[in-house]
Amino acid sequence: MDGNTGAQGPRLLSGLRVVECSMLGPGAVSTPLADLGADVIKVEPPSGDYIRSMSWPIVTGRSLLHLHISRGKRSIVLDLRTDGGRSAFLDLVAGADVVVEAMRPGGLDRRGLGYERLREVNPRVVMFTITGYGATGPYRDLPSHGIAYDAWAGTVAPASGPEGMPSIPDHTSIGITAGPLFGTAAILAGVLRARETGTGCHLEVAQSDAAAAFDWLRSETCRAYERPADEVTGNPADGHERRPPGTAGMADGVRYQFYESADGHVLFMASERKFWKNFCAAVGREDLFAGRPGARLADHARGDMELRRELAGIFRTRTTAEWIELGLRHDVPIGPVNTPATIADDPQFAARMPWQPAGRLVADQLPFPVRVVGEPPPAAERPAPEPGEHGEEILREVLGYDAERVARLRESGAFGT
């Protein structure tokens, strides 16, 4: 492992305490809070959260999923089926700002620890529940995993697989990422209101809902197109033709399109006339602009295959880096095309996204992407914990339990057998 601990940014949420009960990926809702300095206490059952063995890769015996999602958190094992375990849990809640329930709907309620019980010991507590399909609706109790929410939301479709059978394509998982991020914003809003009014609340989000909300443009476009054609049209640059929703309407674009470079690909984005003019001048082809000036805004020169072939030949004459330099020098929107394997070599990535090193977090991980200007990005202070790793530390430092009380809880089975 890299021995470098890495620079850690400001602890913006120092003083915020979060008690988390999570299984698998939904625990990501509190990861940004931990990155920003909150004290996140992960309460685990005696068997532990099996996130440590899920997905791939496995790094020194623990899944990268766990190492990323659980970074910066402390772990305590409590058997919430026991009186002692429930009592210690309620003591933690009494001094917490937030309780995160990241499991099937009603998980804590079934243990007698639902929101009504929690607010009895802490009226200001903000409870946040994150589930697959939400706390209501016909799919409420349907078991599921991450891709289900993207498929439900229409953001990923089957691809042709072996022997023509449908297959899961490579894609960006939206629901399991967007749900926690929407949740983080709502949690902080709830805490602000609780500190102002003295009254907490119970928030909940479905990862499926979040996937649909994240992809709002396509679904809202489909909805808009249900209205009469004289009320909802396409863009003036397209003669008001209704193009397919989202990026599907860009497949036959020309001035906004992928092109091969001498050593890879670039994305050309001259949909505004001024950018198209800048490009033509930069490559010494003012004739292209004179013949096809296009509309002032949102003109992709759709379907102009003659121009597309002309541009394809031009873009193959320079490397991707040379095109980026031309874009910077002449104010032309041209972007590099990376993959998850190559993005780390991109100079913009190196300047903005310093790896949080394995020396501190067991695996190299990306930082929280928002920072205080002039300071290093916020970062987790510690790696993802082992089950119960900080149990006695939490009981003594957070709750003030003495050794005798901890011993009694252990004997009662509060920490499992």
mmCIF file of C-alpha atoms in Angstrom, residues 67-416:
data_model
loop_
_atom_site.group_PDB
_atom_site.id
_atom_site.type_symbol
_atom_site.label_atom_id
_atom_site.label_comp_id
_atom_site.label_asym_id
_atom_site.label_seq_id
_atom_site.Cartn_x
_atom_site.Cartn_y
_atom_site.Cartn_z
ATOM 1 C CA LEU A 67 -14.039 0.313 1.313
ATOM 2 C CA HIS A 68 -15.593 3.217 -0.589
ATOM 3 C CA ILE A 69 -19.055 3.445 0.977
ATOM 4 C CA SER A 70 -17.980 2.821 4.570
ATOM 5 C CA ARG A 71 -14.849 4.975 4.543
ATOM 6 C CA GLY A 72 -14.533 7.453 7.393
ATOM 7 C CA LYS A 73 -17.158 5.689 9.515
ATOM 8 C CA ARG A 74 -16.894 4.013 12.903
ATOM 9 C CA SER A 75 -18.493 0.620 13.547
ATOM 10 C CA ILE A 76 -20.235 -0.781 16.588
ATOM 11 C CA VAL A 77 -22.008 -4.141 16.779
ATOM 12 C CA LEU A 78 -25.352 -4.093 18.569
ATOM 13 C CA ASP A 79 -27.931 -6.861 18.577
ATOM 14 C CA LEU A 80 -31.116 -4.817 18.302
ATOM 15 C CA ARG A 81 -33.165 -7.887 19.128
ATOM 16 C CA THR A 82 -31.955 -7.620 22.723
ATOM 17 C CA ASP A 83 -33.005 -5.150 25.408
ATOM 18 C CA GLY A 84 -29.388 -4.141 25.996
ATOM 19 C CA GLY A 85 -28.726 -3.578 22.322
ATOM 20 C CA ARG A 86 -31.849 -1.468 21.888
ATOM 21 C CA SER A 87 -31.034 0.536 25.017
ATOM 22 C CA ALA A 88 -27.527 1.366 23.799
ATOM 23 C CA PHE A 89 -28.923 2.259 20.371
ATOM 24 C CA LEU A 90 -31.424 4.695 21.898
ATOM 25 C CA ASP A 91 -28.631 6.254 23.934
ATOM 26 C CA LEU A 92 -26.740 6.862 20.703
ATOM 27 C CA VAL A 93 -29.835 8.373 19.117
ATOM 28 C CA ALA A 94 -30.336 10.706 22.086
ATOM 29 C CA GLY A 95 -27.111 12.515 21.190
ATOM 30 C CA ALA A 96 -27.348 12.256 17.391
ATOM 31 C CA ASP A 97 -28.497 14.692 14.745
ATOM 32 C CA VAL A 98 -29.419 12.044 12.193
ATOM 33 C CA VAL A 99 -30.436 8.385 12.074
ATOM 34 C CA VAL A 100 -30.000 6.694 8.699
ATOM 35 C CA GLU A 101 -32.059 3.589 7.966
ATOM 36 C CA ALA A 102 -30.627 2.089 4.796
ATOM 37 C CA MET A 103 -32.360 -1.244 4.400
ATOM 38 C CA ARG A 104 -35.782 -2.630 3.544
ATOM 39 C CA PRO A 105 -38.706 -0.389 4.575
ATOM 40 C CA GLY A 106 -39.599 -0.583 8.244
ATOM 41 C CA GLY A 107 -36.434 -2.398 9.324
ATOM 42 C CA LEU A 108 -36.004 -0.356 12.493
ATOM 43 C CA ASP A 109 -39.740 -0.193 13.181
ATOM 44 C CA ARG A 110 -39.873 -3.998 13.326
ATOM 45 C CA ARG A 111 -37.306 -3.814 16.121
ATOM 46 C CA GLY A 112 -39.326 -1.265 18.070
ATOM 47 C CA LEU A 113 -37.021 1.541 16.945
ATOM 48 C CA GLY A 114 -39.123 3.403 14.410
ATOM 49 C CA TYR A 115 -39.310 7.174 14.130
ATOM 50 C CA GLU A 116 -41.968 7.615 16.810
ATOM 51 C CA ARG A 117 -39.800 5.770 19.324
ATOM 52 C CA LEU A 118 -36.657 7.662 18.317
ATOM 53 C CA ARG A 119 -38.288 11.070 18.675
ATOM 54 C CA GLU A 120 -39.269 10.164 22.243
ATOM 55 C CA VAL A 121 -35.603 10.162 23.207
ATOM 56 C CA ASN A 122 -34.595 12.958 20.794
ATOM 57 C CA PRO A 123 -37.338 15.267 19.444
ATOM 58 C CA ARG A 124 -34.774 16.981 17.164
ATOM 59 C CA VAL A 125 -33.567 13.840 15.442
ATOM 60 C CA VAL A 126 -33.808 13.647 11.655
ATOM 61 C CA MET A 127 -34.525 10.108 10.527
ATOM 62 C CA PHE A 128 -33.702 9.286 6.931
ATOM 63 C CA THR A 129 -34.879 6.085 5.270
ATOM 64 C CA ILE A 130 -33.439 5.015 1.916
ATOM 65 C CA THR A 131 -34.830 1.933 0.165
ATOM 66 C CA GLY A 132 -35.098 0.430 -3.294
ATOM 67 C CA TYR A 133 -38.672 1.270 -4.263
ATOM 68 C CA GLY A 134 -39.676 3.467 -1.340
ATOM 69 C CA ALA A 135 -41.858 3.196 1.730
ATOM 70 C CA THR A 136 -45.116 3.198 -0.266
ATOM 71 C CA GLY A 137 -46.456 1.785 -3.513
ATOM 72 C CA PRO A 138 -47.026 -1.751 -4.816
ATOM 73 C CA TYR A 139 -43.287 -2.506 -5.131
ATOM 74 C CA ARG A 140 -42.509 -1.467 -1.534
ATOM 75 C CA ASP A 141 -41.494 -4.948 -0.376
ATOM 76 C CA LEU A 142 -40.063 -6.224 -3.655
ATOM 77 C CA PRO A 143 -36.455 -7.397 -3.127
ATOM 78 C CA SER A 144 -34.047 -5.718 -5.506
ATOM 79 C CA HIS A 145 -30.511 -4.656 -6.328
ATOM 80 C CA GLY A 146 -29.003 -1.572 -7.933
ATOM 81 C CA ILE A 147 -29.591 -2.139 -11.660
ATOM 82 C CA ALA A 148 -33.290 -2.693 -10.945
ATOM 83 C CA TYR A 149 -33.821 0.997 -10.273
ATOM 84 C CA ASP A 150 -32.192 2.076 -13.524
ATOM 85 C CA ALA A 151 -34.197 -0.486 -15.496
ATOM 86 C CA TRP A 152 -37.388 0.662 -13.768
ATOM 87 C CA ALA A 153 -36.597 4.294 -14.545
ATOM 88 C CA GLY A 154 -35.867 3.548 -18.201
ATOM 89 C CA THR A 155 -32.234 4.648 -18.032
ATOM 90 C CA VAL A 156 -30.760 1.278 -19.074
ATOM 91 C CA ALA A 157 -32.128 -1.149 -21.643
ATOM 92 C CA PRO A 158 -31.305 -4.786 -22.461
ATOM 93 C CA ALA A 159 -28.540 -5.330 -25.009
ATOM 94 C CA SER A 160 -28.065 -8.333 -27.254
ATOM 95 C CA GLY A 161 -26.099 -11.023 -25.432
ATOM 96 C CA PRO A 162 -25.001 -14.624 -25.955
ATOM 97 C CA GLU A 163 -27.096 -16.453 -28.556
ATOM 98 C CA GLY A 164 -29.175 -13.334 -29.011
ATOM 99 C CA MET A 165 -30.489 -13.434 -25.462
ATOM 100 C CA PRO A 166 -30.944 -10.123 -23.599
ATOM 101 C CA SER A 167 -27.938 -9.015 -21.571
ATOM 102 C CA ILE A 168 -27.075 -6.263 -19.091
ATOM 103 C CA PRO A 169 -24.955 -3.641 -20.901
ATOM 104 C CA ASP A 170 -22.134 -1.581 -19.462
ATOM 105 C CA HIS A 171 -23.693 1.556 -18.016
ATOM 106 C CA THR A 172 -23.439 4.107 -15.234
ATOM 107 C CA SER A 173 -25.501 3.103 -12.191
ATOM 108 C CA ILE A 174 -27.760 6.054 -11.449
ATOM 109 C CA GLY A 175 -30.267 5.076 -8.755
ATOM 110 C CA ILE A 176 -27.731 3.823 -6.215
ATOM 111 C CA THR A 177 -25.725 7.021 -6.660
ATOM 112 C CA ALA A 178 -28.415 9.657 -7.142
ATOM 113 C CA GLY A 179 -30.565 8.376 -4.268
ATOM 114 C CA PRO A 180 -27.842 8.936 -1.671
ATOM 115 C CA LEU A 181 -26.913 12.328 -3.114
ATOM 116 C CA PHE A 182 -30.508 13.562 -3.087
ATOM 117 C CA GLY A 183 -30.711 12.137 0.417
ATOM 118 C CA THR A 184 -27.620 13.954 1.653
ATOM 119 C CA ALA A 185 -29.105 17.298 0.601
ATOM 120 C CA ALA A 186 -32.406 16.483 2.303
ATOM 121 C CA ILE A 187 -30.670 15.346 5.499
ATOM 122 C CA LEU A 188 -28.798 18.620 5.849
ATOM 123 C CA ALA A 189 -31.994 20.568 5.151
ATOM 124 C CA GLY A 190 -33.743 18.563 7.861
ATOM 125 C CA VAL A 191 -30.954 19.205 10.344
ATOM 126 C CA LEU A 192 -31.036 22.939 9.663
ATOM 127 C CA ARG A 193 -34.777 23.032 10.287
ATOM 128 C CA ALA A 194 -34.454 20.909 13.410
ATOM 129 C CA ARG A 195 -31.820 23.217 14.842
ATOM 130 C CA GLU A 196 -34.042 26.206 14.147
ATOM 131 C CA THR A 197 -37.336 24.731 15.384
ATOM 132 C CA GLY A 198 -36.289 22.005 17.798
ATOM 133 C CA THR A 199 -38.339 19.470 15.853
ATOM 134 C CA GLY A 200 -36.954 16.739 13.642
ATOM 135 C CA CYS A 201 -38.644 14.855 10.814
ATOM 136 C CA HIS A 202 -38.702 11.535 9.011
ATOM 137 C CA LEU A 203 -37.425 11.715 5.412
ATOM 138 C CA GLU A 204 -37.428 8.889 2.891
ATOM 139 C CA VAL A 205 -36.173 8.363 -0.645
ATOM 140 C CA ALA A 206 -36.446 5.500 -3.112
ATOM 141 C CA GLN A 207 -33.431 4.802 -5.262
ATOM 142 C CA SER A 208 -35.829 4.084 -8.121
ATOM 143 C CA ASP A 209 -37.458 7.515 -7.740
ATOM 144 C CA ALA A 210 -34.001 9.099 -7.711
ATOM 145 C CA ALA A 211 -33.041 7.362 -10.964
ATOM 146 C CA ALA A 212 -36.188 8.709 -12.633
ATOM 147 C CA ALA A 213 -35.639 12.203 -11.220
ATOM 148 C CA PHE A 214 -32.013 12.200 -12.381
ATOM 149 C CA ASP A 215 -33.161 11.382 -15.917
ATOM 150 C CA TRP A 216 -35.872 14.054 -15.829
ATOM 151 C CA LEU A 217 -35.191 15.476 -19.290
ATOM 152 C CA ARG A 218 -36.192 12.380 -21.235
ATOM 153 C CA SER A 219 -39.321 11.515 -19.262
ATOM 154 C CA GLU A 220 -40.458 15.139 -19.127
ATOM 155 C CA THR A 221 -39.855 15.431 -22.885
ATOM 156 C CA CYS A 222 -42.033 12.376 -23.527
ATOM 157 C CA ARG A 223 -44.689 13.918 -21.309
ATOM 158 C CA ALA A 224 -44.460 17.255 -23.120
ATOM 159 C CA TYR A 225 -44.831 15.529 -26.500
ATOM 160 C CA GLU A 226 -48.203 14.175 -25.378
ATOM 161 C CA ARG A 227 -49.524 17.697 -25.837
ATOM 162 C CA PRO A 228 -50.702 18.940 -29.265
ATOM 163 C CA ALA A 229 -48.021 19.677 -31.857
ATOM 164 C CA ASP A 230 -48.979 23.339 -31.998
ATOM 165 C CA GLU A 231 -48.280 23.668 -28.261
ATOM 166 C CA VAL A 232 -45.027 21.693 -27.994
ATOM 167 C CA THR A 233 -42.549 21.755 -30.874
ATOM 168 C CA GLY A 234 -38.915 21.058 -31.524
ATOM 169 C CA ASN A 235 -36.142 23.636 -31.643
ATOM 170 C CA PRO A 236 -36.327 26.434 -34.260
ATOM 171 C CA ALA A 237 -32.927 25.318 -35.634
ATOM 172 C CA ASP A 238 -34.573 21.999 -36.600
ATOM 173 C CA GLY A 239 -37.561 23.581 -38.245
ATOM 174 C CA HIS A 240 -39.500 22.877 -35.041
ATOM 175 C CA GLU A 241 -39.333 19.120 -35.703
ATOM 176 C CA ARG A 242 -39.850 17.027 -32.578
ATOM 177 C CA ARG A 243 -36.571 15.202 -32.029
ATOM 178 C CA PRO A 244 -36.371 12.069 -29.861
ATOM 179 C CA PRO A 245 -35.880 12.766 -26.128
ATOM 180 C CA GLY A 246 -32.434 13.408 -24.695
ATOM 181 C CA THR A 247 -29.235 12.360 -26.410
ATOM 182 C CA ALA A 248 -31.062 9.919 -28.693
ATOM 183 C CA GLY A 249 -32.002 12.956 -30.735
ATOM 184 C CA MET A 250 -28.306 13.631 -31.343
ATOM 185 C CA ALA A 251 -27.382 10.429 -33.151
ATOM 186 C CA ASP A 252 -27.388 12.129 -36.542
ATOM 187 C CA GLY A 253 -25.817 15.372 -35.328
ATOM 188 C CA VAL A 254 -22.794 16.708 -37.210
ATOM 189 C CA ARG A 255 -21.596 19.853 -35.468
ATOM 190 C CA TYR A 256 -22.242 18.117 -32.150
ATOM 191 C CA GLN A 257 -20.766 14.650 -32.498
ATOM 192 C CA PHE A 258 -17.927 12.219 -31.754
ATOM 193 C CA TYR A 259 -15.037 12.168 -34.218
ATOM 194 C CA GLU A 260 -11.903 10.057 -34.516
ATOM 195 C CA SER A 261 -8.658 11.881 -33.785
ATOM 196 C CA ALA A 262 -5.215 10.697 -34.797
ATOM 197 C CA ASP A 263 -4.924 8.683 -31.578
ATOM 198 C CA GLY A 264 -8.427 8.290 -30.167
ATOM 199 C CA HIS A 265 -11.657 10.285 -30.206
ATOM 200 C CA VAL A 266 -12.888 13.796 -29.460
ATOM 201 C CA LEU A 267 -16.336 15.246 -28.869
ATOM 202 C CA PHE A 268 -17.028 18.272 -31.073
ATOM 203 C CA MET A 269 -19.741 20.602 -29.710
ATOM 204 C CA ALA A 270 -20.072 23.624 -32.014
ATOM 205 C CA SER A 271 -23.850 23.931 -31.772
ATOM 206 C CA GLU A 272 -23.656 27.732 -31.469
ATOM 207 C CA ARG A 273 -22.796 29.688 -34.606
ATOM 208 C CA LYS A 274 -19.944 31.600 -32.916
ATOM 209 C CA PHE A 275 -18.175 28.370 -31.975
ATOM 210 C CA TRP A 276 -18.634 26.948 -35.468
ATOM 211 C CA LYS A 277 -17.115 30.104 -36.947
ATOM 212 C CA ASN A 278 -14.178 29.940 -34.499
ATOM 213 C CA PHE A 279 -13.500 26.332 -35.479
ATOM 214 C CA CYS A 280 -13.599 26.957 -39.204
ATOM 215 C CA ALA A 281 -11.187 29.876 -38.832
ATOM 216 C CA ALA A 282 -8.846 27.861 -36.561
ATOM 217 C CA VAL A 283 -8.462 25.040 -39.105
ATOM 218 C CA GLY A 284 -8.252 27.379 -42.111
ATOM 219 C CA ARG A 285 -11.598 26.315 -43.545
ATOM 220 C CA GLU A 286 -13.575 29.543 -43.577
ATOM 221 C CA ASP A 287 -15.289 28.118 -46.664
ATOM 222 C CA LEU A 288 -17.149 25.635 -44.468
ATOM 223 C CA PHE A 289 -18.617 28.456 -42.420
ATOM 224 C CA ALA A 290 -19.426 30.549 -45.481
ATOM 225 C CA GLY A 291 -21.319 27.657 -47.055
ATOM 226 C CA ARG A 292 -23.035 26.480 -43.896
ATOM 227 C CA PRO A 293 -23.231 29.245 -41.260
ATOM 228 C CA GLY A 294 -26.171 27.540 -39.558
ATOM 229 C CA ALA A 295 -28.574 28.952 -36.999
ATOM 230 C CA ARG A 296 -27.294 31.141 -34.169
ATOM 231 C CA LEU A 297 -28.167 28.585 -31.464
ATOM 232 C CA ALA A 298 -28.714 24.822 -31.084
ATOM 233 C CA ASP A 299 -27.848 23.901 -34.673
ATOM 234 C CA HIS A 300 -26.227 20.460 -34.972
ATOM 235 C CA ALA A 301 -26.405 20.348 -38.803
ATOM 236 C CA ARG A 302 -28.368 17.126 -38.449
ATOM 237 C CA GLY A 303 -28.104 14.660 -41.277
ATOM 238 C CA ASP A 304 -25.573 16.643 -43.296
ATOM 239 C CA MET A 305 -23.449 13.616 -44.166
ATOM 240 C CA GLU A 306 -21.315 15.544 -46.643
ATOM 241 C CA LEU A 307 -20.213 17.885 -43.851
ATOM 242 C CA ARG A 308 -19.809 14.978 -41.440
ATOM 243 C CA ARG A 309 -17.423 13.230 -43.827
ATOM 244 C CA GLU A 310 -15.493 16.472 -44.305
ATOM 245 C CA LEU A 311 -15.135 16.963 -40.561
ATOM 246 C CA ALA A 312 -14.148 13.317 -40.063
ATOM 247 C CA GLY A 313 -11.183 13.848 -42.360
ATOM 248 C CA ILE A 314 -10.174 17.057 -40.579
ATOM 249 C CA PHE A 315 -10.307 15.567 -37.092
ATOM 250 C CA ARG A 316 -8.117 12.594 -38.061
ATOM 251 C CA THR A 317 -5.227 14.981 -38.809
ATOM 252 C CA ARG A 318 -4.437 15.831 -35.161
ATOM 253 C CA THR A 319 -4.129 14.032 -31.864
ATOM 254 C CA THR A 320 -6.698 14.446 -29.106
ATOM 255 C CA ALA A 321 -4.267 16.592 -27.092
ATOM 256 C CA GLU A 322 -3.684 18.830 -30.109
ATOM 257 C CA TRP A 323 -7.436 19.310 -30.564
ATOM 258 C CA ILE A 324 -7.854 20.226 -26.900
ATOM 259 C CA GLU A 325 -5.074 22.789 -27.274
ATOM 260 C CA LEU A 326 -6.800 24.213 -30.351
ATOM 261 C CA GLY A 327 -10.053 24.463 -28.414
ATOM 262 C CA LEU A 328 -8.363 26.357 -25.596
ATOM 263 C CA ARG A 329 -6.523 28.683 -27.956
ATOM 264 C CA HIS A 330 -9.428 29.517 -30.280
ATOM 265 C CA ASP A 331 -12.477 29.171 -27.979
ATOM 266 C CA VAL A 332 -13.886 26.029 -29.569
ATOM 267 C CA PRO A 333 -15.765 23.419 -27.487
ATOM 268 C CA ILE A 334 -13.855 20.177 -28.089
ATOM 269 C CA GLY A 335 -13.574 17.566 -25.361
ATOM 270 C CA PRO A 336 -11.486 14.425 -24.833
ATOM 271 C CA VAL A 337 -13.194 11.037 -24.752
ATOM 272 C CA ASN A 338 -11.998 8.912 -21.840
ATOM 273 C CA THR A 339 -12.862 5.542 -20.355
ATOM 274 C CA PRO A 340 -12.842 4.521 -16.684
ATOM 275 C CA ALA A 341 -9.425 2.982 -17.370
ATOM 276 C CA THR A 342 -7.897 6.043 -19.072
ATOM 277 C CA ILE A 343 -9.419 8.979 -17.211
ATOM 278 C CA ALA A 344 -6.719 8.894 -14.524
ATOM 279 C CA ASP A 345 -4.170 9.873 -17.189
ATOM 280 C CA ASP A 346 -6.146 12.960 -18.196
ATOM 281 C CA PRO A 347 -4.422 16.178 -17.015
ATOM 282 C CA GLN A 348 -7.754 17.719 -15.963
ATOM 283 C CA PHE A 349 -8.439 14.685 -13.763
ATOM 284 C CA ALA A 350 -4.976 14.926 -12.247
ATOM 285 C CA ALA A 351 -5.504 18.609 -11.454
ATOM 286 C CA ARG A 352 -8.969 18.234 -9.931
ATOM 287 C CA MET A 353 -9.370 14.708 -8.532
ATOM 288 C CA PRO A 354 -6.329 13.645 -6.498
ATOM 289 C CA TRP A 355 -6.551 10.016 -5.439
ATOM 290 C CA GLN A 356 -7.245 9.427 -1.767
ATOM 291 C CA PRO A 357 -4.436 6.938 -1.217
ATOM 292 C CA ALA A 358 -4.479 3.292 -0.284
ATOM 293 C CA GLY A 359 -2.109 4.178 2.541
ATOM 294 C CA ARG A 360 -5.103 5.640 4.364
ATOM 295 C CA LEU A 361 -8.156 3.973 2.788
ATOM 296 C CA VAL A 362 -6.809 0.495 1.790
ATOM 297 C CA ALA A 363 -7.715 1.141 -1.885
ATOM 298 C CA ASP A 364 -7.069 4.290 -3.930
ATOM 299 C CA GLN A 365 -10.362 6.183 -4.034
ATOM 300 C CA LEU A 366 -11.731 9.321 -5.628
ATOM 301 C CA PRO A 367 -12.244 12.334 -3.382
ATOM 302 C CA PHE A 368 -15.470 14.121 -2.547
ATOM 303 C CA PRO A 369 -15.766 16.408 -5.603
ATOM 304 C CA VAL A 370 -16.820 19.662 -3.882
ATOM 305 C CA ARG A 371 -14.202 21.653 -2.047
ATOM 306 C CA VAL A 372 -13.540 24.895 -0.270
ATOM 307 C CA VAL A 373 -11.678 27.088 -2.767
ATOM 308 C CA GLY A 374 -7.981 27.094 -2.012
ATOM 309 C CA GLU A 375 -8.085 24.000 0.219
ATOM 310 C CA PRO A 376 -7.634 20.275 -0.472
ATOM 311 C CA PRO A 377 -10.788 18.273 -1.198
ATOM 312 C CA PRO A 378 -12.593 16.927 1.880
ATOM 313 C CA ALA A 379 -11.549 13.370 2.643
ATOM 314 C CA ALA A 380 -12.310 10.554 5.030
ATOM 315 C CA GLU A 381 -9.997 10.349 8.020
ATOM 316 C CA ARG A 382 -10.046 6.575 8.360
ATOM 317 C CA PRO A 383 -10.623 3.472 6.222
ATOM 318 C CA ALA A 384 -13.835 1.469 6.218
ATOM 319 C CA PRO A 385 -14.137 -0.343 9.556
ATOM 320 C CA GLU A 386 -14.243 -3.964 10.523
ATOM 321 C CA PRO A 387 -17.502 -5.030 12.238
ATOM 322 C CA GLY A 388 -17.561 -3.548 15.734
ATOM 323 C CA GLU A 389 -14.048 -2.154 15.404
ATOM 324 C CA HIS A 390 -14.897 0.982 17.380
ATOM 325 C CA GLY A 391 -17.495 -0.518 19.710
ATOM 326 C CA GLU A 392 -15.904 0.103 23.093
ATOM 327 C CA GLU A 393 -14.495 3.438 21.923
ATOM 328 C CA ILE A 394 -18.011 4.603 21.007
ATOM 329 C CA LEU A 395 -19.601 3.292 24.192
ATOM 330 C CA ARG A 396 -17.028 4.995 26.397
ATOM 331 C CA GLU A 397 -16.293 8.216 24.501
ATOM 332 C CA VAL A 398 -19.721 8.951 23.039
ATOM 333 C CA LEU A 399 -22.031 7.473 25.680
ATOM 334 C CA GLY A 400 -19.797 7.653 28.732
ATOM 335 C CA TYR A 401 -20.319 3.999 29.681
ATOM 336 C CA ASP A 402 -17.815 2.685 32.200
ATOM 337 C CA ALA A 403 -16.080 -0.684 31.943
ATOM 338 C CA GLU A 404 -18.579 -2.346 34.287
ATOM 339 C CA ARG A 405 -21.556 -1.284 32.187
ATOM 340 C CA VAL A 406 -19.876 -2.406 28.975
ATOM 341 C CA ALA A 407 -19.159 -5.777 30.576
ATOM 342 C CA ARG A 408 -22.794 -6.164 31.643
ATOM 343 C CA LEU A 409 -23.975 -5.407 28.120
ATOM 344 C CA ARG A 410 -21.566 -7.954 26.729
ATOM 345 C CA GLU A 411 -22.792 -10.610 29.156
ATOM 346 C CA SER A 412 -26.413 -9.827 28.235
ATOM 347 C CA GLY A 413 -25.737 -10.546 24.552
ATOM 348 C CA ALA A 414 -26.169 -6.945 23.428
ATOM 349 C CA PHE A 415 -23.134 -7.321 21.151
ATOM 350 C CA GLY A 416 -24.111 -10.771 19.916
#
